[in-house]
N, CA, C and O atoms as a Tinker XYZ file with bonds, in Angstrom:
   268  protein
     1  N      0.872000   -0.861000    0.133000    73     2
     2  CA    -0.035000    0.043000   -0.019000    64     1     3
     3  C      0.873000    1.149000   -0.009000    63     2     4     5
     4  O      2.089000    1.129000   -0.201000    81     3
     5  N      0.137000    2.096000    0.237000    73     3     6
     6  CA     0.894000    3.554000    0.024000    64     5     7
     7  C      1.924000    3.563000    1.391000    63     6     8     9
     8  O      2.903000    4.289000    1.220000    81     7
     9  N      1.884000    3.082000    2.321000    73     7    10
    10  CA     2.945000    3.407000    3.755000    64     9    11
    11  C      4.244000    2.371000    3.102000    63    10    12    13
    12  O      5.375000    2.828000    2.941000    81    11
    13  N      3.941000    1.138000    2.813000    73    11    14
    14  CA     5.097000    0.512000    1.992000    64    13    15
    15  C      5.669000    1.183000    0.375000    63    14    16    17
    16  O      6.747000    0.835000   -0.105000    81    15
    17  N      5.076000    1.814000   -0.058000    73    15    18
    18  CA     5.761000    2.873000   -1.022000    64    17    19
    19  C      6.540000    3.858000   -0.343000    63    18    20    21
    20  O      7.758000    3.990000   -0.462000    81    19
    21  N      5.689000    4.630000    0.465000    73    19    22
    22  CA     6.490000    5.963000    0.924000    64    21    23
    23  C      7.989000    5.227000    1.979000    63    22    24    25
    24  O      9.096000    5.699000    2.237000    81    23
    25  N      7.439000    4.134000    2.290000    73    23    26
    26  CA     8.900000    3.824000    2.956000    64    25    27
    27  C      9.908000    3.473000    1.899000    63    26    28    29
    28  O     11.000000    4.010000    2.087000    81    27
    29  N      9.837000    2.876000    1.068000    73    27    30
    30  CA    10.724000    2.623000    0.203000    64    29    31
    31  C     11.272000    3.743000   -0.882000    63    30    32    33
    32  O     12.299000    3.599000   -1.545000    81    31
    33  N     10.403000    4.871000   -0.936000    73    31    34
    34  CA    11.042000    5.999000   -1.473000    64    33    35
    35  C     12.125000    6.531000   -0.413000    63    34    36    37
    36  O     13.276000    6.788000   -0.766000    81    35
    37  N     11.689000    6.677000    0.883000    73    35    38
    38  CA    12.352000    6.908000    1.773000    64    37    39
    39  C     13.620000    6.318000    2.047000    63    38    40    41
    40  O     14.499000    6.907000    2.675000    81    39
    41  N     13.704000    5.448000    1.700000    73    39    42
    42  CA    14.745000    4.414000    1.904000    64    41    43
    43  C     16.043000    4.101000    0.931000    63    42    44    45
    44  O     17.196000    3.861000    1.291000    81    43
    45  N     15.399000    4.191000   -0.695000    73    43    46
    46  CA    15.830000    4.115000   -1.629000    64    45    47
    47  C     16.013000    4.790000   -3.001000    63    46    48    49
    48  O     16.385000    4.417000   -4.114000    81    47
    49  N     15.576000    5.990000   -2.424000    73    47    50
    50  CA    15.921000    7.072000   -3.455000    64    49    51
    51  C     15.842000    6.641000   -5.006000    63    50    52    53
    52  O     16.753000    6.601000   -5.833000    81    51
    53  N     14.328000    6.297000   -5.165000    73    51    54
    54  CA    14.306000    5.565000   -6.818000    64    53    55
    55  C     13.823000    6.687000   -7.529000    63    54    56    57
    56  O     13.429000    6.435000   -8.667000    81    55
    57  N     13.756000    7.799000   -7.169000    73    55    58
    58  CA    13.096000    8.971000   -8.074000    64    57    59
    59  C     13.478000    9.244000   -9.532000    63    58    60    61
    60  O     12.834000    9.506000  -10.548000    81    59
    61  N     15.218000    9.025000   -9.142000    73    59    62
    62  CA    16.253000    9.481000  -10.437000    64    61    63
    63  C     16.176000    8.138000  -11.329000    63    62    64    65
    64  O     17.050000    7.922000  -12.168000    81    63
    65  N     15.171000    7.297000  -11.137000    73    63    66
    66  CA    15.226000    6.052000  -12.396000    64    65    67
    67  C     14.142000    5.778000  -12.694000    63    66    68    69
    68  O     13.089000    5.908000  -12.071000    81    67
    69  N     14.450000    5.205000  -14.106000    73    67    70
    70  CA    13.033000    5.211000  -15.222000    64    69    71
    71  C     12.011000    4.303000  -14.279000    63    70    72    73
    72  O     12.375000    3.409000  -13.515000    81    71
    73  N     10.623000    4.749000  -14.518000    73    71    74
    74  CA     9.851000    4.097000  -13.759000    64    73    75
    75  C      9.719000    4.250000  -12.055000    63    74    76    77
    76  O      8.675000    4.142000  -11.411000    81    75
    77  N     11.034000    4.522000  -11.539000    73    75    78
    78  CA    10.951000    5.223000  -10.449000    64    77    79
    79  C     10.582000    4.117000   -9.805000    63    78    80    81
    80  O      9.457000    3.965000   -9.329000    81    79
    81  N     11.794000    3.008000   -9.733000    73    79    82
    82  CA    11.701000    1.840000   -8.509000    64    81    83
    83  C     13.255000    1.270000   -9.445000    63    82    84    85
    84  O     13.459000    1.299000  -10.658000    81    83
    85  N     14.087000    0.819000   -8.407000    73    83    86
    86  CA    15.364000   -0.052000   -8.573000    64    85    87
    87  C     15.158000   -1.390000   -8.373000    63    86    88    89
    88  O     15.276000   -1.753000   -7.202000    81    87
    89  N     14.793000   -2.505000   -9.451000    73    87    90
    90  CA    14.678000   -3.374000   -8.783000    64    89    91
    91  C     15.925000   -4.638000   -8.416000    63    90    92    93
    92  O     15.799000   -5.807000   -8.052000    81    91
    93  N     16.978000   -3.900000   -8.664000    73    91    94
    94  CA    18.155000   -4.540000   -7.973000    64    93    95
    95  C     18.636000   -4.496000   -6.698000    63    94    96    97
    96  O     19.633000   -5.128000   -6.348000    81    95
    97  N     17.625000   -3.390000   -5.565000    73    95    98
    98  CA    17.429000   -3.303000   -4.508000    64    97    99
    99  C     15.945000   -3.551000   -3.767000    63    98   100   101
   100  O     15.107000   -4.106000   -4.477000    81    99
   101  N     15.685000   -3.317000   -2.886000    73    99   102
   102  CA    14.595000   -2.981000   -2.378000    64   101   103
   103  C     13.177000   -3.049000   -3.291000    63   102   104   105
   104  O     12.082000   -3.542000   -3.019000    81   103
   105  N     13.678000   -2.329000   -4.514000    73   103   106
   106  CA    12.568000   -2.430000   -5.453000    64   105   107
   107  C     12.032000   -3.777000   -5.693000    63   106   108   109
   108  O     10.816000   -3.894000   -5.845000    81   107
   109  N     12.724000   -4.707000   -5.740000    73   107   110
   110  CA    12.262000   -6.232000   -5.916000    64   109   111
   111  C     11.276000   -6.434000   -5.092000    63   110   112   113
   112  O     10.651000   -7.401000   -5.528000    81   111
   113  N     10.716000   -5.978000   -3.974000    73   111   114
   114  CA     9.681000   -6.380000   -3.301000    64   113   115
   115  C      8.285000   -5.773000   -3.504000    63   114   116   117
   116  O      7.267000   -5.923000   -2.829000    81   115
   117  N      8.600000   -4.736000   -5.089000    73   115   118
   118  CA     7.171000   -3.796000   -4.513000    64   117   119
   119  C      6.387000   -5.141000   -6.045000    63   118   120   121
   120  O      5.211000   -4.999000   -6.381000    81   119
   121  N      7.388000   -6.405000   -6.799000    73   119   122
   122  CA     6.708000   -6.985000   -7.352000    64   121   123
   123  C      6.188000   -8.534000   -6.678000    63   122   124   125
   124  O      6.987000   -9.115000   -5.943000    81   123
   125  N      5.212000   -8.989000   -6.881000    73   123   126
   126  CA     4.421000  -10.411000   -6.244000    64   125   127
   127  C      5.346000  -11.093000   -6.914000    63   126   128   129
   128  O      6.268000  -11.392000   -6.155000    81   127
   129  N      5.544000  -11.557000   -8.249000    73   127   130
   130  CA     6.009000  -12.449000   -9.202000    64   129   131
   131  C      7.265000  -12.184000  -10.618000    63   130   132   133
   132  O      7.745000  -11.053000  -10.683000    81   131
   133  N      7.460000  -12.627000  -11.061000    73   131   134
   134  CA     8.277000  -12.354000  -12.012000    64   133   135
   135  C      7.884000  -13.336000  -13.148000    63   134   136   137
   136  O      8.438000  -14.430000  -13.038000    81   135
   137  N      7.088000  -13.204000  -14.174000    73   135   138
   138  CA     6.757000  -14.080000  -15.138000    64   137   139
   139  C      7.941000  -14.544000  -16.115000    63   138   140   141
   140  O      8.247000  -13.606000  -16.851000    81   139
   141  N      8.559000  -15.479000  -16.310000    73   139   142
   142  CA     9.316000  -16.077000  -17.598000    64   141   143
   143  C     10.893000  -16.087000  -16.880000    63   142   144   145
   144  O     11.961000  -16.306000  -17.451000    81   143
   145  N     10.673000  -15.801000  -15.553000    73   143   146
   146  CA    12.042000  -16.189000  -14.901000    64   145   147
   147  C     13.272000  -15.382000  -15.101000    63   146   148   149
   148  O     14.388000  -15.621000  -14.641000    81   147
   149  N     12.793000  -14.087000  -16.085000    73   147   150
   150  CA    14.060000  -13.593000  -16.271000    64   149   151
   151  C     13.975000  -11.844000  -15.276000    63   150   152   153
   152  O     13.633000  -10.999000  -16.103000    81   151
   153  N     14.131000  -11.341000  -14.208000    73   151   154
   154  CA    14.013000  -10.629000  -13.708000    64   153   155
   155  C     14.520000   -9.078000  -14.250000    63   154   156   157
   156  O     14.005000   -7.995000  -13.971000    81   155
   157  N     15.670000   -9.344000  -15.092000    73   155   158
   158  CA    16.183000   -8.217000  -15.710000    64   157   159
   159  C     15.665000   -7.691000  -17.094000    63   158   160   161
   160  O     16.140000   -6.724000  -17.690000    81   159
   161  N     14.524000   -8.541000  -17.555000    73   159   162
   162  CA    13.400000   -7.873000  -18.425000    64   161   163
   163  C     12.472000   -7.063000  -17.474000    63   162   164   165
   164  O     11.630000   -6.432000  -18.114000    81   163
   165  N     12.380000   -6.890000  -16.022000    73   163   166
   166  CA    11.787000   -5.508000  -16.104000    64   165   167
   167  C     12.414000   -4.461000  -15.891000    63   166   168   169
   168  O     11.810000   -3.395000  -15.777000    81   167
   169  N     13.872000   -4.552000  -15.784000    73   167   170
   170  CA    14.339000   -3.070000  -16.065000    64   169   171
   171  C     14.523000   -2.700000  -17.525000    63   170   172   173
   172  O     15.117000   -1.674000  -17.855000    81   171
   173  N     13.973000   -3.608000  -18.443000    73   171   174
   174  CA    14.146000   -2.965000  -19.801000    64   173   175
   175  C     14.709000   -3.892000  -20.951000    63   174   176   177
   176  O     14.358000   -3.994000  -22.126000    81   175
   177  N     15.905000   -4.668000  -20.079000    73   175   178
   178  CA    16.883000   -5.458000  -21.288000    64   177   179
   179  C     16.788000   -7.021000  -20.633000    63   178   180   181
   180  O     17.486000   -7.286000  -19.654000    81   179
   181  N     16.122000   -7.777000  -21.070000    73   179   182
   182  CA    15.958000   -9.589000  -20.520000    64   181   183
   183  C     17.386000   -9.819000  -21.152000    63   182   184   185
   184  O     17.723000  -10.163000  -22.286000    81   183
   185  N     18.297000   -9.425000  -19.717000    73   183   186
   186  CA    19.779000  -10.222000  -20.292000    64   185   187
   187  C     19.748000  -11.629000  -20.796000    63   186   188   189
   188  O     20.386000  -11.895000  -21.814000    81   187
   189  N     18.938000  -12.723000  -20.060000    73   187   190
   190  CA    18.562000  -13.872000  -20.423000    64   189   191
   191  C     18.226000  -14.631000  -21.985000    63   190   192   193
   192  O     18.597000  -15.714000  -22.440000    81   191
   193  N     17.370000  -13.557000  -22.553000    73   191   194
   194  CA    17.025000  -13.685000  -23.858000    64   193   195
   195  C     18.118000  -13.135000  -24.604000    63   194   196   197
   196  O     18.753000  -13.911000  -25.317000    81   195
   197  N     18.424000  -11.999000  -24.564000    73   195   198
   198  CA    19.892000  -11.223000  -25.283000    64   197   199
   199  C     20.845000  -12.419000  -25.372000    63   198   200   201
   200  O     21.312000  -12.722000  -26.470000    81   199
   201  N     21.154000  -13.106000  -24.283000    73   199   202
   202  CA    22.427000  -13.845000  -24.408000    64   201   203
   203  C     21.964000  -15.332000  -24.920000    63   202   204   205
   204  O     22.761000  -16.258000  -25.079000    81   203
   205  N     20.584000  -15.417000  -25.150000    73   203   206
   206  CA    20.298000  -16.647000  -26.028000    64   205   207
   207  C     20.555000  -16.492000  -27.487000    63   206   208   209
   208  O     21.177000  -17.341000  -28.125000    81   207
   209  N     20.037000  -15.318000  -28.052000    73   207   210
   210  CA    19.766000  -14.587000  -29.068000    64   209   211
   211  C     21.150000  -14.042000  -29.755000    63   210   212   213
   212  O     21.244000  -13.810000  -30.960000    81   211
   213  N     22.099000  -13.889000  -28.907000    73   211   214
   214  CA    23.418000  -14.058000  -29.290000    64   213   215
   215  C     24.134000  -15.070000  -29.401000    63   214   216   217
   216  O     25.064000  -15.125000  -30.205000    81   215
   217  N     23.708000  -16.316000  -28.367000    73   215   218
   218  CA    24.327000  -17.400000  -28.840000    64   217   219
   219  C     23.822000  -18.031000  -30.255000    63   218   220   221
   220  O     24.607000  -18.634000  -30.986000    81   219
   221  N     22.272000  -17.819000  -30.624000    73   219   222
   222  CA    22.098000  -18.647000  -31.674000    64   221   223
   223  C     22.424000  -18.143000  -33.045000    63   222   224   225
   224  O     22.560000  -18.701000  -34.133000    81   223
   225  N     22.526000  -16.588000  -32.530000    73   223   226
   226  CA    23.607000  -15.959000  -34.107000    64   225   227
   227  C     25.342000  -16.306000  -34.014000    63   226   228   229
   228  O     26.218000  -15.648000  -34.575000    81   227
   229  N     25.519000  -17.367000  -33.255000    73   227   230
   230  CA    26.819000  -17.429000  -33.383000    64   229   231
   231  C     28.149000  -16.541000  -32.635000    63   230   232   233
   232  O     29.348000  -16.595000  -32.906000    81   231
   233  N     27.490000  -15.792000  -31.689000    73   231   234
   234  CA    28.322000  -14.975000  -30.941000    64   233   235
   235  C     28.781000  -15.841000  -29.786000    63   234   236   237
   236  O     28.158000  -16.839000  -29.423000    81   235
   237  N     29.867000  -15.423000  -29.245000    73   235   238
   238  CA    30.422000  -16.396000  -27.773000    64   237   239
   239  C     30.001000  -14.927000  -27.090000    63   238   240   241
   240  O     30.057000  -13.709000  -27.254000    81   239
   241  N     29.492000  -16.089000  -26.111000    73   239   242
   242  CA    28.513000  -14.983000  -24.736000    64   241   243
   243  C     29.285000  -15.268000  -23.339000    63   242   244   245
   244  O     28.968000  -16.359000  -22.865000    81   243
   245  N     30.084000  -14.647000  -22.687000    73   243   246
   246  CA    30.685000  -14.836000  -21.851000    64   245   247
   247  C     29.572000  -15.029000  -20.650000    63   246   248   249
   248  O     28.564000  -14.414000  -20.300000    81   247
   249  N     30.592000  -16.721000  -20.001000    73   247   250
   250  CA    29.425000  -17.383000  -18.904000    64   249   251
   251  C     28.839000  -18.108000  -19.059000    63   250   252   253
   252  O     28.521000  -18.968000  -18.237000    81   251
   253  N     28.317000  -17.967000  -20.731000    73   251   254
   254  CA    27.654000  -19.432000  -20.989000    64   253   255
   255  C     28.128000  -20.931000  -21.391000    63   254   256   257
   256  O     28.754000  -21.170000  -22.424000    81   255
   257  N     27.866000  -21.597000  -20.740000    73   255   258
   258  CA    28.681000  -23.137000  -20.541000    64   257   259
   259  C     28.986000  -23.629000  -21.769000    63   258   260   261
   260  O     29.934000  -24.387000  -21.975000    81   259
   261  N     27.974000  -23.103000  -22.871000    73   259   262
   262  CA    28.356000  -23.771000  -23.883000    64   261   263
   263  C     29.194000  -23.287000  -24.847000    63   262   264   265
   264  O     29.371000  -23.968000  -25.857000    81   263
   265  N     29.535000  -22.631000  -24.768000    73   263   266
   266  CA    30.923000  -21.540000  -25.583000    64   265   267
   267  C     32.174000  -21.665000  -25.007000    63   266   268
   268  O     33.124000  -21.017000  -25.447000    81   267
């Protein structure tokens, strides 16, 4: 509710962020669940999907056990 949002704003200073939240910090508590299993998609760039597409295109992806 409003009290949780106010406490978050006071503690995490998210107002200079796109969407006014920081998922990588306390902002993750604002979400009940992440569908698709990739929390980076919430911040705008789904890293798991990007890594998969780069690998499919033949690029070497750092940290990918298949490369």
